[in-house]
Amino acid sequence: MRALADRRLAGEPLAWITGRAGFGDQSILVAPGVYVPRWQSVELARRAGARLPPDGKAIDLCTGSGAVAAALRTVRPAARIVATDSDRRAVACARANGVEAFQGDLFAAVPDSFRGETDVVVAVVPYVPSTAFHLLPRDTLRFEDASHYDGGPDGADVLRRVVSAAPDFLRPGGAVLLELGGDQAEVLRPTLERLGFASVRTWSDEDGDLRGLEATYG
């Protein structure tokens, strides 16, 4: 117990010590080194589940522990949900949580059968601006990989890549749902409109901070 307490006092994420993290009503396995799911993503998962037909198809990008994909599976057990992550540790962890996960960069590892047939693309990608790293909790970058957070100068580098590639996989009427913050919804809006996305909507948390974006394709 002392050794575990010392690890926590040093700032190591609690989920890495206990091996689990709460995510909504779920208890998710989280291996050391894997991105720990945050409470902010629960609403993203809920909205993605609402857009996914009972027998539909969904892609969860940058899945980490697989928490969002596992949440989708809970509400849509007959749907096919695949997840990807570039980190082999994350892929192994997501699989341990019952997720059909593949290793690869964003859409690169998604099965071809999802092209043009996907109902929902959901993603919690790195979206912290590089210039805002100093605002993160002190222990975050001491223990966690900076690649889990670094979204480039404005935080939208990976977000733009997801939005740009999503039309190749979404069916008409499908949706992309992204976690983001700051003014990133407005930063992405011209790209979304140019690519044929409509009904671009956002949501905020109880403090009024932007937390996510939902856009319909076609």
PDB file of C-alpha atoms in Angstrom:
ATOM      1  CA  MET A   1       0.000   0.000   0.000  1.00  0.00           C
ATOM      2  CA  ARG A   2       2.856   2.387   0.759  1.00  0.00           C
ATOM      3  CA  ALA A   3       4.403   1.760  -2.636  1.00  0.00           C
ATOM      4  CA  LEU A   4       1.069   2.446  -4.342  1.00  0.00           C
ATOM      5  CA  ALA A   5       0.549   5.589  -2.270  1.00  0.00           C
ATOM      6  CA  ASP A   6       4.043   6.818  -3.120  1.00  0.00           C
ATOM      7  CA  ARG A   7       3.323   6.392  -6.825  1.00  0.00           C
ATOM      8  CA  ARG A   8       0.153   8.433  -6.532  1.00  0.00           C
ATOM      9  CA  LEU A   9       1.827  11.123  -4.429  1.00  0.00           C
ATOM     10  CA  ALA A  10       4.453  11.409  -7.141  1.00  0.00           C
ATOM     11  CA  GLY A  11       1.659  12.294  -9.570  1.00  0.00           C
ATOM     12  CA  GLU A  12       1.251   9.056 -11.492  1.00  0.00           C
ATOM     13  CA  PRO A  13      -2.316   8.740 -12.871  1.00  0.00           C
ATOM     14  CA  LEU A  14      -4.540   6.802 -10.481  1.00  0.00           C
ATOM     15  CA  ALA A  15      -5.854   4.637 -13.329  1.00  0.00           C
ATOM     16  CA  TRP A  16      -2.336   3.382 -14.044  1.00  0.00           C
ATOM     17  CA  ILE A  17      -1.962   2.362 -10.407  1.00  0.00           C
ATOM     18  CA  THR A  18      -5.338   0.655  -9.973  1.00  0.00           C
ATOM     19  CA  GLY A  19      -5.561  -0.574 -13.577  1.00  0.00           C
ATOM     20  CA  ARG A  20      -9.040   0.865 -14.076  1.00  0.00           C
ATOM     21  CA  ALA A  21     -10.890   4.123 -14.672  1.00  0.00           C
ATOM     22  CA  GLY A  22     -14.551   5.016 -14.437  1.00  0.00           C
ATOM     23  CA  PHE A  23     -16.180   6.151 -17.679  1.00  0.00           C
ATOM     24  CA  GLY A  24     -19.850   6.907 -17.252  1.00  0.00           C
ATOM     25  CA  ASP A  25     -21.390   3.687 -15.957  1.00  0.00           C
ATOM     26  CA  GLN A  26     -18.445   1.610 -17.105  1.00  0.00           C
ATOM     27  CA  SER A  27     -15.228   0.457 -15.466  1.00  0.00           C
ATOM     28  CA  ILE A  28     -12.486   0.506 -18.108  1.00  0.00           C
ATOM     29  CA  LEU A  29      -9.166  -1.340 -17.966  1.00  0.00           C
ATOM     30  CA  VAL A  30      -6.292   1.133 -18.366  1.00  0.00           C
ATOM     31  CA  ALA A  31      -2.732  -0.132 -18.808  1.00  0.00           C
ATOM     32  CA  PRO A  32       0.290   1.973 -17.789  1.00  0.00           C
ATOM     33  CA  GLY A  33       1.237   4.400 -20.532  1.00  0.00           C
ATOM     34  CA  VAL A  34      -2.223   4.385 -22.125  1.00  0.00           C
ATOM     35  CA  TYR A  35      -4.230   7.614 -22.268  1.00  0.00           C
ATOM     36  CA  VAL A  36      -6.679   7.747 -19.370  1.00  0.00           C
ATOM     37  CA  PRO A  37     -10.292   8.439 -20.463  1.00  0.00           C
ATOM     38  CA  ARG A  38     -11.658  11.727 -19.105  1.00  0.00           C
ATOM     39  CA  TRP A  39     -15.120  12.636 -17.910  1.00  0.00           C
ATOM     40  CA  GLN A  40     -15.403  15.199 -20.717  1.00  0.00           C
ATOM     41  CA  SER A  41     -15.559  12.362 -23.243  1.00  0.00           C
ATOM     42  CA  VAL A  42     -18.650  10.734 -21.713  1.00  0.00           C
ATOM     43  CA  GLU A  43     -20.961  13.236 -23.408  1.00  0.00           C
ATOM     44  CA  LEU A  44     -19.152  12.674 -26.698  1.00  0.00           C
ATOM     45  CA  ALA A  45     -19.767   8.930 -26.394  1.00  0.00           C
ATOM     46  CA  ARG A  46     -23.422   9.501 -25.498  1.00  0.00           C
ATOM     47  CA  ARG A  47     -24.008  11.692 -28.547  1.00  0.00           C
ATOM     48  CA  ALA A  48     -22.175   9.286 -30.833  1.00  0.00           C
ATOM     49  CA  GLY A  49     -24.326   6.434 -29.540  1.00  0.00           C
ATOM     50  CA  ALA A  50     -27.467   8.417 -30.299  1.00  0.00           C
ATOM     51  CA  ARG A  51     -26.334   8.857 -33.926  1.00  0.00           C
ATOM     52  CA  LEU A  52     -25.400   5.195 -34.431  1.00  0.00           C
ATOM     53  CA  PRO A  53     -28.190   2.958 -35.835  1.00  0.00           C
ATOM     54  CA  PRO A  54     -28.731  -0.362 -34.027  1.00  0.00           C
ATOM     55  CA  ASP A  55     -27.103  -2.267 -36.904  1.00  0.00           C
ATOM     56  CA  GLY A  56     -24.803   0.523 -38.044  1.00  0.00           C
ATOM     57  CA  LYS A  57     -21.066   1.022 -38.335  1.00  0.00           C
ATOM     58  CA  ALA A  58     -18.839   3.299 -36.258  1.00  0.00           C
ATOM     59  CA  ILE A  59     -15.146   4.196 -36.193  1.00  0.00           C
ATOM     60  CA  ASP A  60     -13.447   5.395 -33.002  1.00  0.00           C
ATOM     61  CA  LEU A  61     -10.138   7.112 -33.782  1.00  0.00           C
ATOM     62  CA  CYS A  62      -7.302   7.545 -31.266  1.00  0.00           C
ATOM     63  CA  THR A  63      -9.188   5.092 -29.085  1.00  0.00           C
ATOM     64  CA  GLY A  64      -6.665   4.867 -26.244  1.00  0.00           C
ATOM     65  CA  SER A  65      -8.124   2.409 -23.735  1.00  0.00           C
ATOM     66  CA  GLY A  66     -11.164   1.922 -25.974  1.00  0.00           C
ATOM     67  CA  ALA A  67     -13.537   3.673 -23.561  1.00  0.00           C
ATOM     68  CA  VAL A  68     -15.637   5.455 -26.207  1.00  0.00           C
ATOM     69  CA  ALA A  69     -15.865   2.365 -28.424  1.00  0.00           C
ATOM     70  CA  ALA A  70     -16.843   0.250 -25.408  1.00  0.00           C
ATOM     71  CA  ALA A  71     -19.560   2.764 -24.532  1.00  0.00           C
ATOM     72  CA  LEU A  72     -20.924   2.570 -28.087  1.00  0.00           C
ATOM     73  CA  ARG A  73     -20.944  -1.218 -27.912  1.00  0.00           C
ATOM     74  CA  THR A  74     -22.972  -1.056 -24.716  1.00  0.00           C
ATOM     75  CA  VAL A  75     -25.777   0.979 -26.305  1.00  0.00           C
ATOM     76  CA  ARG A  76     -25.545  -0.574 -29.786  1.00  0.00           C
ATOM     77  CA  PRO A  77     -24.503  -4.219 -29.255  1.00  0.00           C
ATOM     78  CA  ALA A  78     -25.537  -5.267 -32.773  1.00  0.00           C
ATOM     79  CA  ALA A  79     -23.549  -2.504 -34.502  1.00  0.00           C
ATOM     80  CA  ARG A  80     -20.029  -3.052 -35.796  1.00  0.00           C
ATOM     81  CA  ILE A  81     -17.629  -0.712 -34.033  1.00  0.00           C
ATOM     82  CA  VAL A  82     -13.941  -0.594 -34.858  1.00  0.00           C
ATOM     83  CA  ALA A  83     -11.242   1.489 -33.244  1.00  0.00           C
ATOM     84  CA  THR A  84      -7.716   2.546 -34.154  1.00  0.00           C
ATOM     85  CA  ASP A  85      -4.676   3.897 -32.362  1.00  0.00           C
ATOM     86  CA  SER A  86      -1.058   4.330 -33.375  1.00  0.00           C
ATOM     87  CA  ASP A  87       0.153   3.071 -29.977  1.00  0.00           C
ATOM     88  CA  ARG A  88       0.390  -0.730 -29.692  1.00  0.00           C
ATOM     89  CA  ARG A  89      -0.128  -0.487 -25.915  1.00  0.00           C
ATOM     90  CA  ALA A  90      -3.416   1.315 -26.479  1.00  0.00           C
ATOM     91  CA  VAL A  91      -4.560  -1.234 -29.052  1.00  0.00           C
ATOM     92  CA  ALA A  92      -3.818  -4.087 -26.654  1.00  0.00           C
ATOM     93  CA  CYS A  93      -5.664  -2.281 -23.862  1.00  0.00           C
ATOM     94  CA  ALA A  94      -8.691  -1.564 -26.061  1.00  0.00           C
ATOM     95  CA  ARG A  95      -8.829  -5.218 -27.093  1.00  0.00           C
ATOM     96  CA  ALA A  96      -8.713  -6.205 -23.419  1.00  0.00           C
ATOM     97  CA  ASN A  97     -11.816  -4.031 -23.023  1.00  0.00           C
ATOM     98  CA  GLY A  98     -13.578  -6.025 -25.729  1.00  0.00           C
ATOM     99  CA  VAL A  99     -13.033  -3.534 -28.554  1.00  0.00           C
ATOM    100  CA  GLU A 100     -12.226  -4.530 -32.142  1.00  0.00           C
ATOM    101  CA  ALA A 101      -9.088  -2.428 -32.357  1.00  0.00           C
ATOM    102  CA  PHE A 102      -6.382  -2.017 -35.000  1.00  0.00           C
ATOM    103  CA  GLN A 103      -2.976  -0.369 -34.880  1.00  0.00           C
ATOM    104  CA  GLY A 104      -2.450   2.448 -37.325  1.00  0.00           C
ATOM    105  CA  ASP A 105      -2.593   6.198 -37.842  1.00  0.00           C
ATOM    106  CA  LEU A 106      -6.182   7.450 -37.787  1.00  0.00           C
ATOM    107  CA  PHE A 107      -8.081   5.838 -40.715  1.00  0.00           C
ATOM    108  CA  ALA A 108      -5.091   3.902 -42.093  1.00  0.00           C
ATOM    109  CA  ALA A 109      -5.996   0.666 -40.303  1.00  0.00           C
ATOM    110  CA  VAL A 110      -9.777   0.833 -40.769  1.00  0.00           C
ATOM    111  CA  PRO A 111     -11.150  -2.117 -42.800  1.00  0.00           C
ATOM    112  CA  ASP A 112     -12.039  -1.246 -46.395  1.00  0.00           C
ATOM    113  CA  SER A 113     -15.632  -2.379 -45.800  1.00  0.00           C
ATOM    114  CA  PHE A 114     -16.163   0.842 -43.836  1.00  0.00           C
ATOM    115  CA  ARG A 115     -15.441   3.098 -46.820  1.00  0.00           C
ATOM    116  CA  GLY A 116     -18.590   5.000 -47.707  1.00  0.00           C
ATOM    117  CA  GLU A 117     -20.620   2.888 -45.285  1.00  0.00           C
ATOM    118  CA  THR A 118     -19.862   4.398 -41.872  1.00  0.00           C
ATOM    119  CA  ASP A 119     -22.600   5.991 -39.787  1.00  0.00           C
ATOM    120  CA  VAL A 120     -20.432   7.588 -37.115  1.00  0.00           C
ATOM    121  CA  VAL A 121     -16.815   8.697 -36.867  1.00  0.00           C
ATOM    122  CA  VAL A 122     -15.924   9.688 -33.322  1.00  0.00           C
ATOM    123  CA  ALA A 123     -12.544  10.851 -32.080  1.00  0.00           C
ATOM    124  CA  VAL A 124     -10.707  12.174 -29.061  1.00  0.00           C
ATOM    125  CA  VAL A 125      -7.512  13.254 -30.792  1.00  0.00           C
ATOM    126  CA  PRO A 126      -4.685  15.399 -29.394  1.00  0.00           C
ATOM    127  CA  TYR A 127      -6.070  18.956 -29.434  1.00  0.00           C
ATOM    128  CA  VAL A 128      -4.109  20.990 -26.897  1.00  0.00           C
ATOM    129  CA  PRO A 129      -2.259  23.873 -28.622  1.00  0.00           C
ATOM    130  CA  SER A 130       1.497  23.485 -28.277  1.00  0.00           C
ATOM    131  CA  THR A 131       1.648  26.979 -26.812  1.00  0.00           C
ATOM    132  CA  ALA A 132      -0.774  25.985 -24.030  1.00  0.00           C
ATOM    133  CA  PHE A 133       1.192  23.048 -22.653  1.00  0.00           C
ATOM    134  CA  HIS A 134       2.205  25.160 -19.666  1.00  0.00           C
ATOM    135  CA  LEU A 135      -1.469  25.255 -18.615  1.00  0.00           C
ATOM    136  CA  LEU A 136      -1.701  21.464 -18.257  1.00  0.00           C
ATOM    137  CA  PRO A 137      -1.506  19.994 -14.733  1.00  0.00           C
ATOM    138  CA  ARG A 138       2.110  19.735 -13.593  1.00  0.00           C
ATOM    139  CA  ASP A 139       2.138  15.951 -13.471  1.00  0.00           C
ATOM    140  CA  THR A 140       0.461  15.384 -16.829  1.00  0.00           C
ATOM    141  CA  LEU A 141       3.547  15.670 -19.018  1.00  0.00           C
ATOM    142  CA  ARG A 142       5.791  14.279 -16.295  1.00  0.00           C
ATOM    143  CA  PHE A 143       4.131  10.890 -16.699  1.00  0.00           C
ATOM    144  CA  GLU A 144       2.104  10.964 -19.910  1.00  0.00           C
ATOM    145  CA  ASP A 145       3.354  11.107 -23.477  1.00  0.00           C
ATOM    146  CA  ALA A 146       3.114  14.604 -24.947  1.00  0.00           C
ATOM    147  CA  SER A 147       1.769  13.039 -28.154  1.00  0.00           C
ATOM    148  CA  HIS A 148      -1.479  12.311 -26.281  1.00  0.00           C
ATOM    149  CA  TYR A 149      -2.123  16.053 -26.160  1.00  0.00           C
ATOM    150  CA  ASP A 150      -0.108  17.957 -28.777  1.00  0.00           C
ATOM    151  CA  GLY A 151      -2.427  19.259 -31.472  1.00  0.00           C
ATOM    152  CA  GLY A 152       0.046  21.679 -33.047  1.00  0.00           C
ATOM    153  CA  PRO A 153       0.175  25.485 -32.848  1.00  0.00           C
ATOM    154  CA  ASP A 154      -3.611  25.991 -32.702  1.00  0.00           C
ATOM    155  CA  GLY A 155      -4.449  22.515 -31.440  1.00  0.00           C
ATOM    156  CA  ALA A 156      -6.312  21.628 -34.634  1.00  0.00           C
ATOM    157  CA  ASP A 157      -3.674  19.798 -36.688  1.00  0.00           C
ATOM    158  CA  VAL A 158      -5.028  16.290 -36.050  1.00  0.00           C
ATOM    159  CA  LEU A 159      -8.621  17.509 -35.998  1.00  0.00           C
ATOM    160  CA  ARG A 160      -8.171  18.828 -39.554  1.00  0.00           C
ATOM    161  CA  ARG A 161      -6.769  15.489 -40.679  1.00  0.00           C
ATOM    162  CA  VAL A 162      -9.785  13.638 -39.267  1.00  0.00           C
ATOM    163  CA  VAL A 163     -12.269  16.018 -40.883  1.00  0.00           C
ATOM    164  CA  SER A 164     -10.452  15.884 -44.232  1.00  0.00           C
ATOM    165  CA  ALA A 165     -10.386  12.071 -44.372  1.00  0.00           C
ATOM    166  CA  ALA A 166     -13.808  11.345 -42.869  1.00  0.00           C
ATOM    167  CA  PRO A 167     -15.803  11.840 -46.124  1.00  0.00           C
ATOM    168  CA  ASP A 168     -14.066   8.784 -47.617  1.00  0.00           C
ATOM    169  CA  PHE A 169     -15.649   6.640 -44.911  1.00  0.00           C
ATOM    170  CA  LEU A 170     -18.976   8.274 -44.029  1.00  0.00           C
ATOM    171  CA  ARG A 171     -22.192   7.444 -45.808  1.00  0.00           C
ATOM    172  CA  PRO A 172     -24.484  10.365 -46.733  1.00  0.00           C
ATOM    173  CA  GLY A 173     -26.178  11.410 -43.505  1.00  0.00           C
ATOM    174  CA  GLY A 174     -23.365  10.005 -41.376  1.00  0.00           C
ATOM    175  CA  ALA A 175     -21.798  12.106 -38.665  1.00  0.00           C
ATOM    176  CA  VAL A 176     -18.400  13.057 -37.342  1.00  0.00           C
ATOM    177  CA  LEU A 177     -18.191  13.850 -33.633  1.00  0.00           C
ATOM    178  CA  LEU A 178     -15.050  15.386 -32.193  1.00  0.00           C
ATOM    179  CA  GLU A 179     -13.849  16.444 -28.787  1.00  0.00           C
ATOM    180  CA  LEU A 180     -12.229  19.885 -28.955  1.00  0.00           C
ATOM    181  CA  GLY A 181     -11.996  23.192 -27.131  1.00  0.00           C
ATOM    182  CA  GLY A 182     -11.267  26.911 -27.323  1.00  0.00           C
ATOM    183  CA  ASP A 183     -12.168  28.360 -30.728  1.00  0.00           C
ATOM    184  CA  GLN A 184     -11.428  25.166 -32.619  1.00  0.00           C
ATOM    185  CA  ALA A 185     -15.014  24.712 -33.799  1.00  0.00           C
ATOM    186  CA  GLU A 186     -14.772  27.980 -35.707  1.00  0.00           C
ATOM    187  CA  VAL A 187     -11.305  27.073 -36.954  1.00  0.00           C
ATOM    188  CA  LEU A 188     -12.719  23.838 -38.435  1.00  0.00           C
ATOM    189  CA  ARG A 189     -15.965  25.273 -39.772  1.00  0.00           C
ATOM    190  CA  PRO A 190     -14.636  26.437 -43.188  1.00  0.00           C
ATOM    191  CA  THR A 191     -13.072  23.016 -43.813  1.00  0.00           C
ATOM    192  CA  LEU A 192     -16.258  21.225 -42.774  1.00  0.00           C
ATOM    193  CA  GLU A 193     -18.385  23.366 -45.060  1.00  0.00           C
ATOM    194  CA  ARG A 194     -15.980  22.962 -47.989  1.00  0.00           C
ATOM    195  CA  LEU A 195     -16.091  19.170 -47.642  1.00  0.00           C
ATOM    196  CA  GLY A 196     -19.885  19.014 -47.609  1.00  0.00           C
ATOM    197  CA  PHE A 197     -20.650  18.791 -43.899  1.00  0.00           C
ATOM    198  CA  ALA A 198     -23.836  20.471 -42.697  1.00  0.00           C
ATOM    199  CA  SER A 199     -25.698  20.952 -39.425  1.00  0.00           C
ATOM    200  CA  VAL A 200     -22.488  21.762 -37.560  1.00  0.00           C
ATOM    201  CA  ARG A 201     -23.387  21.857 -33.877  1.00  0.00           C
ATOM    202  CA  THR A 202     -21.323  22.211 -30.733  1.00  0.00           C
ATOM    203  CA  TRP A 203     -21.831  21.585 -27.046  1.00  0.00           C
ATOM    204  CA  SER A 204     -20.290  22.974 -23.885  1.00  0.00           C
ATOM    205  CA  ASP A 205     -19.903  21.793 -20.314  1.00  0.00           C
ATOM    206  CA  GLU A 206     -21.666  23.267 -17.302  1.00  0.00           C
ATOM    207  CA  ASP A 207     -18.948  25.915 -17.009  1.00  0.00           C
ATOM    208  CA  GLY A 208     -19.633  27.098 -20.551  1.00  0.00           C
ATOM    209  CA  ASP A 209     -16.399  25.675 -21.998  1.00  0.00           C
ATOM    210  CA  LEU A 210     -16.583  24.201 -25.511  1.00  0.00           C
ATOM    211  CA  ARG A 211     -16.271  20.425 -25.368  1.00  0.00           C
ATOM    212  CA  GLY A 212     -17.326  18.976 -28.692  1.00  0.00           C
ATOM    213  CA  LEU A 213     -18.562  19.288 -32.268  1.00  0.00           C
ATOM    214  CA  GLU A 214     -21.053  17.222 -34.264  1.00  0.00           C
ATOM    215  CA  ALA A 215     -21.404  17.567 -38.031  1.00  0.00           C
ATOM    216  CA  THR A 216     -23.515  15.662 -40.573  1.00  0.00           C
ATOM    217  CA  TYR A 217     -22.042  14.677 -43.924  1.00  0.00           C
ATOM    218  CA  GLY A 218     -23.900  15.213 -47.160  1.00  0.00           C
TER     219      GLY A 218
END
